[in-house]
Amino acid sequence: MAKNEKFVEDITPMDVDFAQWYTDVVKKAELTDYSSVKGCMILRPYGYAIWENIMHELDRRFKELGHVNVAMPMFIPESLLQKEKDHVQGFAPEVAWVTQGGESVLQERLCVRPTSETLFCEHYAKIVHSWRDLPKLYNQWVSVVRWEKTTRPFLRTTEFYWQEGHTIHATAEEAREETLRMLKCYQDFYREWLAIPVISGRKTDKEKFAGAEETYTVEAMMHDGKALQAGTSHYFGDGFARAFNIMYSDKDNVQRYVHQTSWGVSTRMIGGIIMVHGDQDGLVLPPRVAPLQVVIIPIAQQKAGVMEAAEALLERLKKKFRVKMDDSDKMPGWKFSEYEMRGVPVRLELGPRDIAAGHCVAVRRDTREKLTLSLDDIEDSLSALLDQIHDSMYAKAEESLRSRIYTAENWEELSHLLAEKPGFVKAAWCGDPACEEKVKDELQATSRCISDDQVKDGSHCVCCGREASKVVYWGKAY
Amino acid sequence: MAKNEKFVEDITPMDVDFAQWYTDVVKKAELTDYSSVKGCMILRPYGYAIWENIMHELDRRFKELGHVNVAMPMFIPESLLQKEKDHVQGFAPEVAWVTQGGESVLQERLCVRPTSETLFCEHYAKIVHSWRDLPKLYNQWVSVVRWEKTTRPFLRTTEFYWQEGHTIHATAEEAREETLRMLKCYQDFYREWLAIPVISGRKTDKEKFAGAEETYTVEAMMHDGKALQAGTSHYFGDGFARAFNIMYSDKDNVQRYVHQTSWGVSTRMIGGIIMVHGDQDGLVLPPRVAPLQVVIIPIAQQKAGVMEAAEALLERLKKKFRVKMDDSDKMPGWKFSEYEMRGVPVRLELGPRDIAAGHCVAVRRDTREKLTLSLDDIEDSLSALLDQIHDSMYAKAEESLRSRIYTAENWEELSHLLAEKPGFVKAAWCGDPACEEKVKDELQATSRCISDDQVKDGSHCVCCGREASKVVYWGKAY
């Protein structure tokens, strides 16, 4: 079937200008629109439906792990934000300030939450008294605001949508376990739901969250070899607990500080889906979050029996899949291009000959492979096909990730790789933030996370040549 | 079983101080907490879980009617808010203004959305071109901010959670249909899901939404006879379309303005649930939105076999109900009081004798009735029981509403009824806003909505005695 060339040529070739390709796909697939507030995006129905599917499954996983949802106010009084020193230093420069409410000027200005640690802390300090009250495993689904200079849909916007989990525990050990449990939860979700492989590990002190003792991250690799920080999980120790006086009376009647975590993922995920799976024809959506998993296109729909058969198939599939049938008066070829651009995982073509033969033609979005599926057990074969698409999208993305992780022994190799080979570079590091600073200034790359790999005996920092203490993944990042 | 007196006595008697009773119940049931931002509430897990159940079902109903979800920015530039004259006059006095972003003072201040008509209009103007693009049936689930002087949890808070539907249509007729369809959707939801009867009708011009041509409302009656405006649906005509230039090319190639609606319900609903169904012992939750529908209390839990039987029952019921089992070391009587206060519709008591007899004791929260349910088919009998509880809660609330709708023929009757008989008063009205103003000033009551009843021949305005044109429900309101 001929492509509608006009339709596809609006998307800038990926290898000519990847950033423009991304913007074109987001716009053409109607995921977002710009608003009159600089840097704030509108999530359009197709984009929001992806987010709904993500929320639905993540929320289920969080609840299975014992978390409950709450809703904190969107405003934080300036004095409250200032209670934890590192935290306010990190966030104050990038918040929006409300200075007037109704007709009067506020005595104390309020920031629109950039993140809600301080609000959760204030609440926890009020409601926690005894070891019986612990742990508290709270989460909320909200939008937050960070005043960004340069923005791009999903990747960096002034307002963005996310979940933020905030938990408190009786001991440091329990809080550390929670931090890593949620990191694994994100990693599993990326693999099992978005078909995206990630590397994970601890952030260096320079890259950690403002106020955290330790930050862990999952990092995905985009088509262009750049990293997307795809989710973070923070261990706070008792730093916030001391600043906010969150204490509990332990079994031995001693007052102790709680230990705390927070963790979050955001609509950035959708940017990751686009840049990991998308291709020249547009989106390629992982079946488990695709707003439409299957589209039915009747062929020669004016012929007797075609529409009846298409409607009957739709009714059957509706019970099990997110499916629609497009019986508009557009040409089939036009429809093919449109749903390919929108990344619908499977297209079913159903024409008079298919109906006579008791089957339909299924076309995979990811590989373009055509299959013939019997109508007798199409629910089962479609289910299996969607799983297969998920698995092969993951395998492809994993191959793309693995094949672009390089290693560097010294500065020359590191700078060569970062300049010439899009991807991540594993290299030893002494632990000095000055070396990270140098990599950033001279090579425009950052430490993405600390690898679990042991440092080889006698290995040297890729930057300064001193003895190395850690192996780090370096890369350019969104 | 003896009540834990201490537990219940913390709740102020309803007939002594209804407002304090309400506040006590909200606090004791841990629905909300105050935050350090005046007038903003924290929705705690139990309160938020009610809202989640409400959202889940309403969202399903909206989607069944063809609506899709989107997300608009939380900020509105001042110039955008000002585009529709009546709208800005209504809202400007009560918005929060962001004047600084990051380190710089904004050139144009932004308000935190009090409602999002203007944002939807701006977007619609960009994306709608042809009659083929219509209708657009959008909704969003967000929080909005209105700078309130006096606030009470759920009923009136500076920030509150709601859904706002915004739709545009080719014709006035279609938009009017949508306005009334959504009013009916709310009415059905109140009846079928919250067990709350409402009266519904059009608002007078004085009470309508800023910028609307017509506002329709559902109004519920609280225990104290006061009205709660429980949801509104607005018909805008083409007023916003003209202000924002939302036009489409019709089938005859003529450019026409779209016709518009918006409609919303909020976390106020939860205040309504409390004040319609609650009693002296606390919450009484309608089974379909109760976070916990059933609680299992093992009796003599230290005895052999009790915990095993309770766990087995829990596992069975989990598949069909929102259920928990409380095996904490508190006394059964304490647990009874606690779950009564939290409004859990059914308590199941399971002790050694029950187990031996193959049944358990079920206690209804609404009527305190005790029933014996066989364990053989407890899923079915419990399902039926929850439906029965819903129905009898509705019947009781309806009786309470119907019995407190009075009629007044003249000013004396109206003032007597409003002073002495908590409830709504139906009375004829001439249509002059000055009469509404007088009722408000002198009797502290407002027109809740215009009744569908025809005005009787020769009937006179309850306020001025001139010829009446409408029958209105009058009442004091939250």
mmCIF file of C-alpha atoms in Angstrom, chain B residues 25-344:
data_model
loop_
_atom_site.group_PDB
_atom_site.id
_atom_site.type_symbol
_atom_site.label_atom_id
_atom_site.label_comp_id
_atom_site.label_asym_id
_atom_site.label_seq_id
_atom_site.Cartn_x
_atom_site.Cartn_y
_atom_site.Cartn_z
ATOM 1 C CA VAL B 25 -15.787 14.532 62.466
ATOM 2 C CA VAL B 26 -13.447 15.707 59.705
ATOM 3 C CA LYS B 27 -10.557 15.833 62.142
ATOM 4 C CA LYS B 28 -11.301 12.645 64.033
ATOM 5 C CA ALA B 29 -11.840 10.565 60.916
ATOM 6 C CA GLU B 30 -8.512 11.934 59.642
ATOM 7 C CA LEU B 31 -9.958 13.207 56.391
ATOM 8 C CA THR B 32 -7.981 16.448 56.258
ATOM 9 C CA ASP B 33 -5.391 18.424 58.135
ATOM 10 C CA TYR B 34 -4.640 22.121 58.150
ATOM 11 C CA SER B 35 -1.481 23.343 56.483
ATOM 12 C CA SER B 36 0.659 26.376 57.129
ATOM 13 C CA VAL B 37 -0.943 28.119 54.174
ATOM 14 C CA LYS B 38 -4.132 29.699 55.408
ATOM 15 C CA GLY B 39 -7.206 28.115 53.911
ATOM 16 C CA CYS B 40 -5.393 25.285 52.113
ATOM 17 C CA MET B 41 -6.201 21.794 53.324
ATOM 18 C CA ILE B 42 -4.194 18.617 53.291
ATOM 19 C CA LEU B 43 -6.218 15.657 52.058
ATOM 20 C CA ARG B 44 -5.122 12.787 54.278
ATOM 21 C CA PRO B 45 -5.174 9.167 53.048
ATOM 22 C CA TYR B 46 -8.715 8.388 54.201
ATOM 23 C CA GLY B 47 -10.098 11.614 52.748
ATOM 24 C CA TYR B 48 -8.174 11.258 49.530
ATOM 25 C CA ALA B 49 -9.343 7.666 49.111
ATOM 26 C CA ILE B 50 -12.957 8.873 49.061
ATOM 27 C CA TRP B 51 -11.991 11.395 46.396
ATOM 28 C CA GLU B 52 -10.210 8.671 44.393
ATOM 29 C CA ASN B 53 -13.367 6.551 44.412
ATOM 30 C CA ILE B 54 -15.424 9.539 43.314
ATOM 31 C CA MET B 55 -12.983 10.403 40.532
ATOM 32 C CA HIS B 56 -12.811 6.844 39.314
ATOM 33 C CA GLU B 57 -16.538 6.492 38.795
ATOM 34 C CA LEU B 58 -17.177 10.007 37.492
ATOM 35 C CA ASP B 59 -14.309 9.674 35.054
ATOM 36 C CA ARG B 60 -15.801 6.418 33.797
ATOM 37 C CA ARG B 61 -19.156 8.115 33.295
ATOM 38 C CA PHE B 62 -17.625 11.102 31.506
ATOM 39 C CA LYS B 63 -15.705 8.826 29.154
ATOM 40 C CA GLU B 64 -18.797 6.770 28.457
ATOM 41 C CA LEU B 65 -20.392 10.028 27.292
ATOM 42 C CA GLY B 66 -17.467 10.625 24.938
ATOM 43 C CA HIS B 67 -15.306 12.997 26.963
ATOM 44 C CA VAL B 68 -11.519 12.864 27.026
ATOM 45 C CA ASN B 69 -9.086 14.223 29.577
ATOM 46 C CA VAL B 70 -6.436 16.881 29.042
ATOM 47 C CA ALA B 71 -4.242 19.025 31.285
ATOM 48 C CA MET B 72 -4.032 22.798 30.960
ATOM 49 C CA PRO B 73 -1.384 24.924 32.689
ATOM 50 C CA MET B 74 -2.102 26.117 36.222
ATOM 51 C CA PHE B 75 -1.229 29.723 35.304
ATOM 52 C CA ILE B 76 -3.247 32.251 33.329
ATOM 53 C CA PRO B 77 -1.622 35.481 32.103
ATOM 54 C CA GLU B 78 -3.568 38.528 33.268
ATOM 55 C CA SER B 79 -4.309 39.623 29.697
ATOM 56 C CA LEU B 80 -5.851 36.247 28.892
ATOM 57 C CA LEU B 81 -8.067 36.306 31.984
ATOM 58 C CA GLN B 82 -9.288 39.750 30.913
ATOM 59 C CA LYS B 83 -10.528 38.728 27.485
ATOM 60 C CA GLU B 84 -14.081 37.982 28.576
ATOM 61 C CA LYS B 85 -15.401 40.965 30.487
ATOM 62 C CA ASP B 86 -17.965 39.355 32.838
ATOM 63 C CA HIS B 87 -15.649 36.475 33.572
ATOM 64 C CA VAL B 88 -12.733 38.618 34.725
ATOM 65 C CA GLN B 89 -15.047 40.771 36.861
ATOM 66 C CA GLY B 90 -16.281 37.663 38.607
ATOM 67 C CA PHE B 91 -12.923 36.101 39.269
ATOM 68 C CA ALA B 92 -10.209 38.769 39.402
ATOM 69 C CA PRO B 93 -11.003 39.806 43.009
ATOM 70 C CA GLU B 94 -10.355 36.313 44.328
ATOM 71 C CA VAL B 95 -7.257 35.032 42.563
ATOM 72 C CA ALA B 96 -3.676 34.491 43.669
ATOM 73 C CA TRP B 97 -1.074 36.332 41.598
ATOM 74 C CA VAL B 98 2.387 35.100 40.688
ATOM 75 C CA THR B 99 4.598 38.120 40.163
ATOM 76 C CA GLN B 100 8.056 36.601 40.300
ATOM 77 C CA GLY B 101 9.524 33.601 38.504
ATOM 78 C CA GLY B 102 12.957 32.365 39.510
ATOM 79 C CA GLU B 103 15.084 35.423 40.152
ATOM 80 C CA SER B 104 13.212 37.870 37.983
ATOM 81 C CA VAL B 105 10.060 39.924 38.289
ATOM 82 C CA LEU B 106 7.535 38.936 35.624
ATOM 83 C CA GLN B 107 6.615 41.461 32.963
ATOM 84 C CA GLU B 108 3.034 40.265 33.109
ATOM 85 C CA ARG B 109 1.655 38.754 36.267
ATOM 86 C CA LEU B 110 0.049 35.321 36.152
ATOM 87 C CA CYS B 111 -2.928 34.204 38.140
ATOM 88 C CA VAL B 112 -3.200 30.713 39.521
ATOM 89 C CA ARG B 113 -6.274 29.326 37.724
ATOM 90 C CA PRO B 114 -9.548 29.865 39.618
ATOM 91 C CA THR B 115 -11.208 28.020 36.687
ATOM 92 C CA SER B 116 -9.891 27.414 33.178
ATOM 93 C CA GLU B 117 -12.378 28.713 30.606
ATOM 94 C CA THR B 118 -9.847 31.158 29.211
ATOM 95 C CA LEU B 119 -7.138 28.523 28.740
ATOM 96 C CA PHE B 120 -9.494 26.105 27.023
ATOM 97 C CA CYS B 121 -10.777 28.907 24.783
ATOM 98 C CA GLU B 122 -7.290 29.921 23.717
ATOM 99 C CA HIS B 123 -6.462 26.306 22.869
ATOM 100 C CA TYR B 124 -9.740 25.661 21.064
ATOM 101 C CA ALA B 125 -9.212 28.769 18.936
ATOM 102 C CA LYS B 126 -5.947 27.227 17.734
ATOM 103 C CA ILE B 127 -7.080 23.674 17.048
ATOM 104 C CA VAL B 128 -10.588 24.072 15.663
ATOM 105 C CA HIS B 129 -10.994 24.858 11.976
ATOM 106 C CA SER B 130 -13.824 22.884 10.464
ATOM 107 C CA TRP B 131 -17.174 21.406 11.466
ATOM 108 C CA ARG B 132 -15.336 18.076 11.310
ATOM 109 C CA ASP B 133 -13.360 19.149 14.408
ATOM 110 C CA LEU B 134 -16.535 19.489 16.493
ATOM 111 C CA PRO B 135 -17.641 18.800 19.108
ATOM 112 C CA LYS B 136 -14.662 18.870 21.448
ATOM 113 C CA LEU B 137 -15.558 17.244 24.760
ATOM 114 C CA TYR B 138 -12.645 17.901 27.116
ATOM 115 C CA ASN B 139 -12.320 17.521 30.859
ATOM 116 C CA GLN B 140 -9.524 17.902 33.388
ATOM 117 C CA TRP B 141 -8.938 16.784 36.981
ATOM 118 C CA VAL B 142 -6.943 19.473 38.752
ATOM 119 C CA SER B 143 -6.914 21.817 41.710
ATOM 120 C CA VAL B 144 -7.892 25.462 41.454
ATOM 121 C CA VAL B 145 -7.342 28.438 43.749
ATOM 122 C CA ARG B 146 -9.776 31.091 44.933
ATOM 123 C CA TRP B 147 -8.621 33.428 47.646
ATOM 124 C CA GLU B 148 -11.285 32.893 50.309
ATOM 125 C CA LYS B 149 -11.555 34.810 53.554
ATOM 126 C CA THR B 150 -13.418 32.194 55.567
ATOM 127 C CA THR B 151 -12.649 28.580 54.873
ATOM 128 C CA ARG B 152 -13.851 25.165 56.058
ATOM 129 C CA PRO B 153 -12.482 21.770 55.039
ATOM 130 C CA PHE B 154 -14.101 20.533 51.800
ATOM 131 C CA LEU B 155 -16.792 23.224 51.788
ATOM 132 C CA ARG B 156 -14.738 26.289 51.031
ATOM 133 C CA THR B 157 -10.965 26.194 50.784
ATOM 134 C CA THR B 158 -8.488 28.424 49.033
ATOM 135 C CA GLU B 159 -7.253 25.509 46.946
ATOM 136 C CA PHE B 160 -9.681 22.751 46.075
ATOM 137 C CA TYR B 161 -9.764 19.710 43.839
ATOM 138 C CA TRP B 162 -12.290 19.336 41.075
ATOM 139 C CA GLN B 163 -12.971 18.349 37.532
ATOM 140 C CA GLU B 164 -13.812 20.963 34.985
ATOM 141 C CA GLY B 165 -15.390 19.916 31.712
ATOM 142 C CA HIS B 166 -15.183 22.357 28.817
ATOM 143 C CA THR B 167 -16.931 21.549 25.583
ATOM 144 C CA ILE B 168 -17.543 23.327 22.301
ATOM 145 C CA HIS B 169 -20.216 22.534 19.771
ATOM 146 C CA ALA B 170 -21.350 23.578 16.316
ATOM 147 C CA THR B 171 -24.766 24.775 17.447
ATOM 148 C CA ALA B 172 -26.454 26.364 20.424
ATOM 149 C CA GLU B 173 -28.850 23.449 20.565
ATOM 150 C CA GLU B 174 -26.084 20.880 20.923
ATOM 151 C CA ALA B 175 -24.364 22.941 23.599
ATOM 152 C CA ARG B 176 -27.606 23.278 25.553
ATOM 153 C CA GLU B 177 -28.107 19.524 25.336
ATOM 154 C CA GLU B 178 -24.611 18.965 26.694
ATOM 155 C CA THR B 179 -25.245 21.407 29.563
ATOM 156 C CA LEU B 180 -28.321 19.473 30.644
ATOM 157 C CA ARG B 181 -26.754 16.060 29.937
ATOM 158 C CA MET B 182 -23.957 16.840 32.391
ATOM 159 C CA LEU B 183 -26.395 18.214 34.956
ATOM 160 C CA LYS B 184 -28.205 14.889 34.737
ATOM 161 C CA CYS B 185 -24.898 13.042 34.952
ATOM 162 C CA TYR B 186 -24.220 14.784 38.277
ATOM 163 C CA GLN B 187 -27.730 14.175 39.530
ATOM 164 C CA ASP B 188 -27.480 10.456 38.685
ATOM 165 C CA PHE B 189 -24.071 10.185 40.294
ATOM 166 C CA TYR B 190 -25.307 11.799 43.493
ATOM 167 C CA ARG B 191 -28.221 9.388 43.650
ATOM 168 C CA GLU B 192 -26.515 6.221 42.458
ATOM 169 C CA TRP B 193 -23.118 6.628 44.009
ATOM 170 C CA LEU B 194 -23.374 8.978 47.008
ATOM 171 C CA ALA B 195 -26.960 8.153 48.028
ATOM 172 C CA ILE B 196 -27.706 11.878 48.036
ATOM 173 C CA PRO B 197 -30.926 13.297 46.558
ATOM 174 C CA VAL B 198 -30.644 16.741 45.000
ATOM 175 C CA ILE B 199 -32.956 19.338 43.622
ATOM 176 C CA SER B 200 -31.863 20.782 40.313
ATOM 177 C CA GLY B 201 -32.684 23.715 38.121
ATOM 178 C CA ARG B 202 -31.463 26.922 36.616
ATOM 179 C CA LYS B 203 -29.777 29.631 38.656
ATOM 180 C CA THR B 204 -31.146 33.164 38.570
ATOM 181 C CA ASP B 205 -29.038 35.703 36.671
ATOM 182 C CA LYS B 206 -27.722 37.040 39.936
ATOM 183 C CA GLU B 207 -26.399 33.650 40.986
ATOM 184 C CA LYS B 208 -25.059 32.430 37.641
ATOM 185 C CA PHE B 209 -21.419 31.823 36.782
ATOM 186 C CA ALA B 210 -19.330 34.796 35.651
ATOM 187 C CA GLY B 211 -19.567 34.836 31.868
ATOM 188 C CA ALA B 212 -22.299 32.225 31.494
ATOM 189 C CA GLU B 213 -25.583 32.703 29.695
ATOM 190 C CA GLU B 214 -27.283 30.072 31.858
ATOM 191 C CA THR B 215 -26.102 28.168 34.914
ATOM 192 C CA TYR B 216 -27.769 24.970 36.112
ATOM 193 C CA THR B 217 -27.155 23.565 39.545
ATOM 194 C CA VAL B 218 -27.722 20.539 41.723
ATOM 195 C CA GLU B 219 -28.388 21.452 45.349
ATOM 196 C CA ALA B 220 -28.314 19.061 48.264
ATOM 197 C CA MET B 221 -29.766 19.623 51.712
ATOM 198 C CA MET B 222 -27.580 19.117 54.744
ATOM 199 C CA HIS B 223 -28.695 17.833 58.177
ATOM 200 C CA ASP B 224 -29.058 21.400 59.393
ATOM 201 C CA GLY B 225 -31.379 22.274 56.517
ATOM 202 C CA LYS B 226 -28.824 24.398 54.707
ATOM 203 C CA ALA B 227 -28.178 24.006 51.001
ATOM 204 C CA LEU B 228 -24.922 22.846 49.495
ATOM 205 C CA GLN B 229 -24.411 23.843 45.878
ATOM 206 C CA ALA B 230 -23.189 20.457 44.806
ATOM 207 C CA GLY B 231 -22.357 20.855 41.134
ATOM 208 C CA THR B 232 -22.969 23.308 38.298
ATOM 209 C CA SER B 233 -23.258 23.128 34.533
ATOM 210 C CA HIS B 234 -22.994 26.270 32.431
ATOM 211 C CA TYR B 235 -24.168 27.200 28.970
ATOM 212 C CA PHE B 236 -22.061 30.012 27.497
ATOM 213 C CA GLY B 237 -23.714 30.557 24.160
ATOM 214 C CA ASP B 238 -21.072 32.058 21.872
ATOM 215 C CA GLY B 239 -19.902 34.732 24.314
ATOM 216 C CA PHE B 240 -16.479 33.245 24.948
ATOM 217 C CA ALA B 241 -16.210 32.158 21.311
ATOM 218 C CA ARG B 242 -16.576 35.803 20.255
ATOM 219 C CA ALA B 243 -14.111 37.023 22.860
ATOM 220 C CA PHE B 244 -11.544 34.376 21.866
ATOM 221 C CA ASN B 245 -12.454 34.101 18.202
ATOM 222 C CA ILE B 246 -13.228 30.375 18.177
ATOM 223 C CA MET B 247 -14.689 29.845 14.728
ATOM 224 C CA TYR B 248 -15.181 26.933 12.415
ATOM 225 C CA SER B 249 -15.980 26.595 8.776
ATOM 226 C CA ASP B 250 -19.384 24.987 8.503
ATOM 227 C CA LYS B 251 -20.544 22.506 5.832
ATOM 228 C CA ASP B 252 -21.744 25.454 3.754
ATOM 229 C CA ASN B 253 -18.283 27.061 4.040
ATOM 230 C CA VAL B 254 -19.576 29.853 6.271
ATOM 231 C CA GLN B 255 -17.444 30.776 9.298
ATOM 232 C CA ARG B 256 -19.426 30.401 12.512
ATOM 233 C CA TYR B 257 -18.743 30.778 16.207
ATOM 234 C CA VAL B 258 -18.841 27.671 18.363
ATOM 235 C CA HIS B 259 -21.204 27.302 21.329
ATOM 236 C CA GLN B 260 -19.756 26.343 24.629
ATOM 237 C CA THR B 261 -20.362 24.704 27.999
ATOM 238 C CA SER B 262 -18.468 24.049 31.190
ATOM 239 C CA TRP B 263 -19.377 21.963 34.221
ATOM 240 C CA GLY B 264 -17.722 20.947 37.448
ATOM 241 C CA VAL B 265 -17.938 19.180 40.741
ATOM 242 C CA SER B 266 -15.362 19.297 43.493
ATOM 243 C CA THR B 267 -14.150 17.902 46.805
ATOM 244 C CA ARG B 268 -17.164 19.756 48.246
ATOM 245 C CA MET B 269 -18.935 16.492 47.516
ATOM 246 C CA ILE B 270 -17.151 14.987 50.488
ATOM 247 C CA GLY B 271 -18.480 17.753 52.735
ATOM 248 C CA GLY B 272 -21.922 16.879 51.410
ATOM 249 C CA ILE B 273 -21.475 13.189 52.210
ATOM 250 C CA ILE B 274 -20.514 14.058 55.766
ATOM 251 C CA MET B 275 -23.388 16.473 56.362
ATOM 252 C CA VAL B 276 -26.095 14.382 54.696
ATOM 253 C CA HIS B 277 -25.248 10.956 56.101
ATOM 254 C CA GLY B 278 -23.105 11.512 59.196
ATOM 255 C CA ASP B 279 -24.444 11.010 62.706
ATOM 256 C CA GLN B 280 -23.423 11.537 66.300
ATOM 257 C CA ASP B 281 -20.864 8.737 66.169
ATOM 258 C CA GLY B 282 -19.130 10.124 63.122
ATOM 259 C CA LEU B 283 -19.094 9.375 59.417
ATOM 260 C CA VAL B 284 -21.618 7.179 57.660
ATOM 261 C CA LEU B 285 -20.144 6.500 54.225
ATOM 262 C CA PRO B 286 -22.136 5.414 51.177
ATOM 263 C CA PRO B 287 -20.811 1.930 50.306
ATOM 264 C CA ARG B 288 -19.870 2.767 46.707
ATOM 265 C CA VAL B 289 -17.303 5.406 47.667
ATOM 266 C CA ALA B 290 -16.272 4.160 51.108
ATOM 267 C CA PRO B 291 -12.504 3.522 51.145
ATOM 268 C CA LEU B 292 -13.279 0.507 53.307
ATOM 269 C CA GLN B 293 -16.601 -1.192 52.634
ATOM 270 C CA VAL B 294 -16.178 -3.971 55.134
ATOM 271 C CA VAL B 295 -14.053 -4.423 58.227
ATOM 272 C CA ILE B 296 -13.538 -7.823 59.809
ATOM 273 C CA ILE B 297 -13.079 -7.850 63.579
ATOM 274 C CA PRO B 298 -11.944 -11.181 65.008
ATOM 275 C CA ILE B 299 -13.463 -11.833 68.443
ATOM 276 C CA ALA B 300 -11.404 -13.649 71.067
ATOM 277 C CA GLN B 301 -8.631 -13.655 68.520
ATOM 278 C CA GLN B 302 -6.261 -15.502 70.790
ATOM 279 C CA LYS B 303 -8.468 -18.612 70.667
ATOM 280 C CA ALA B 304 -7.523 -21.448 68.384
ATOM 281 C CA GLY B 305 -8.775 -21.125 64.823
ATOM 282 C CA VAL B 306 -10.074 -17.559 65.048
ATOM 283 C CA MET B 307 -7.218 -15.853 63.247
ATOM 284 C CA GLU B 308 -7.084 -18.570 60.593
ATOM 285 C CA ALA B 309 -10.791 -18.178 59.921
ATOM 286 C CA ALA B 310 -10.522 -14.380 59.864
ATOM 287 C CA GLU B 311 -7.609 -14.505 57.433
ATOM 288 C CA ALA B 312 -9.438 -16.963 55.211
ATOM 289 C CA LEU B 313 -12.506 -14.711 55.191
ATOM 290 C CA LEU B 314 -10.329 -11.694 54.378
ATOM 291 C CA GLU B 315 -8.756 -13.484 51.425
ATOM 292 C CA ARG B 316 -12.156 -14.398 50.052
ATOM 293 C CA LEU B 317 -13.676 -10.953 50.470
ATOM 294 C CA LYS B 318 -10.628 -9.104 49.098
ATOM 295 C CA LYS B 319 -11.494 -10.330 45.639
ATOM 296 C CA LYS B 320 -14.755 -8.455 45.633
ATOM 297 C CA PHE B 321 -14.734 -5.713 48.263
ATOM 298 C CA ARG B 322 -12.564 -3.007 49.763
ATOM 299 C CA VAL B 323 -11.994 -4.815 53.020
ATOM 300 C CA LYS B 324 -9.539 -5.049 55.869
ATOM 301 C CA MET B 325 -9.185 -7.166 58.946
ATOM 302 C CA ASP B 326 -8.157 -5.526 62.198
ATOM 303 C CA ASP B 327 -6.168 -7.948 64.334
ATOM 304 C CA SER B 328 -4.450 -5.251 66.385
ATOM 305 C CA ASP B 329 -4.296 -5.729 70.154
ATOM 306 C CA LYS B 330 -7.011 -3.176 70.860
ATOM 307 C CA MET B 331 -10.267 -4.279 72.502
ATOM 308 C CA PRO B 332 -13.090 -5.233 70.130
ATOM 309 C CA GLY B 333 -15.299 -2.490 71.622
ATOM 310 C CA TRP B 334 -12.638 0.099 70.813
ATOM 311 C CA LYS B 335 -12.404 -1.192 67.271
ATOM 312 C CA PHE B 336 -16.180 -1.097 66.871
ATOM 313 C CA SER B 337 -16.237 2.583 67.842
ATOM 314 C CA GLU B 338 -13.321 3.428 65.620
ATOM 315 C CA TYR B 339 -14.760 1.928 62.451
ATOM 316 C CA GLU B 340 -18.163 3.349 63.240
ATOM 317 C CA MET B 341 -16.615 6.776 63.578
ATOM 318 C CA ARG B 342 -14.885 6.207 60.224
ATOM 319 C CA GLY B 343 -18.198 5.306 58.650
ATOM 320 C CA VAL B 344 -17.327 1.813 57.377
#
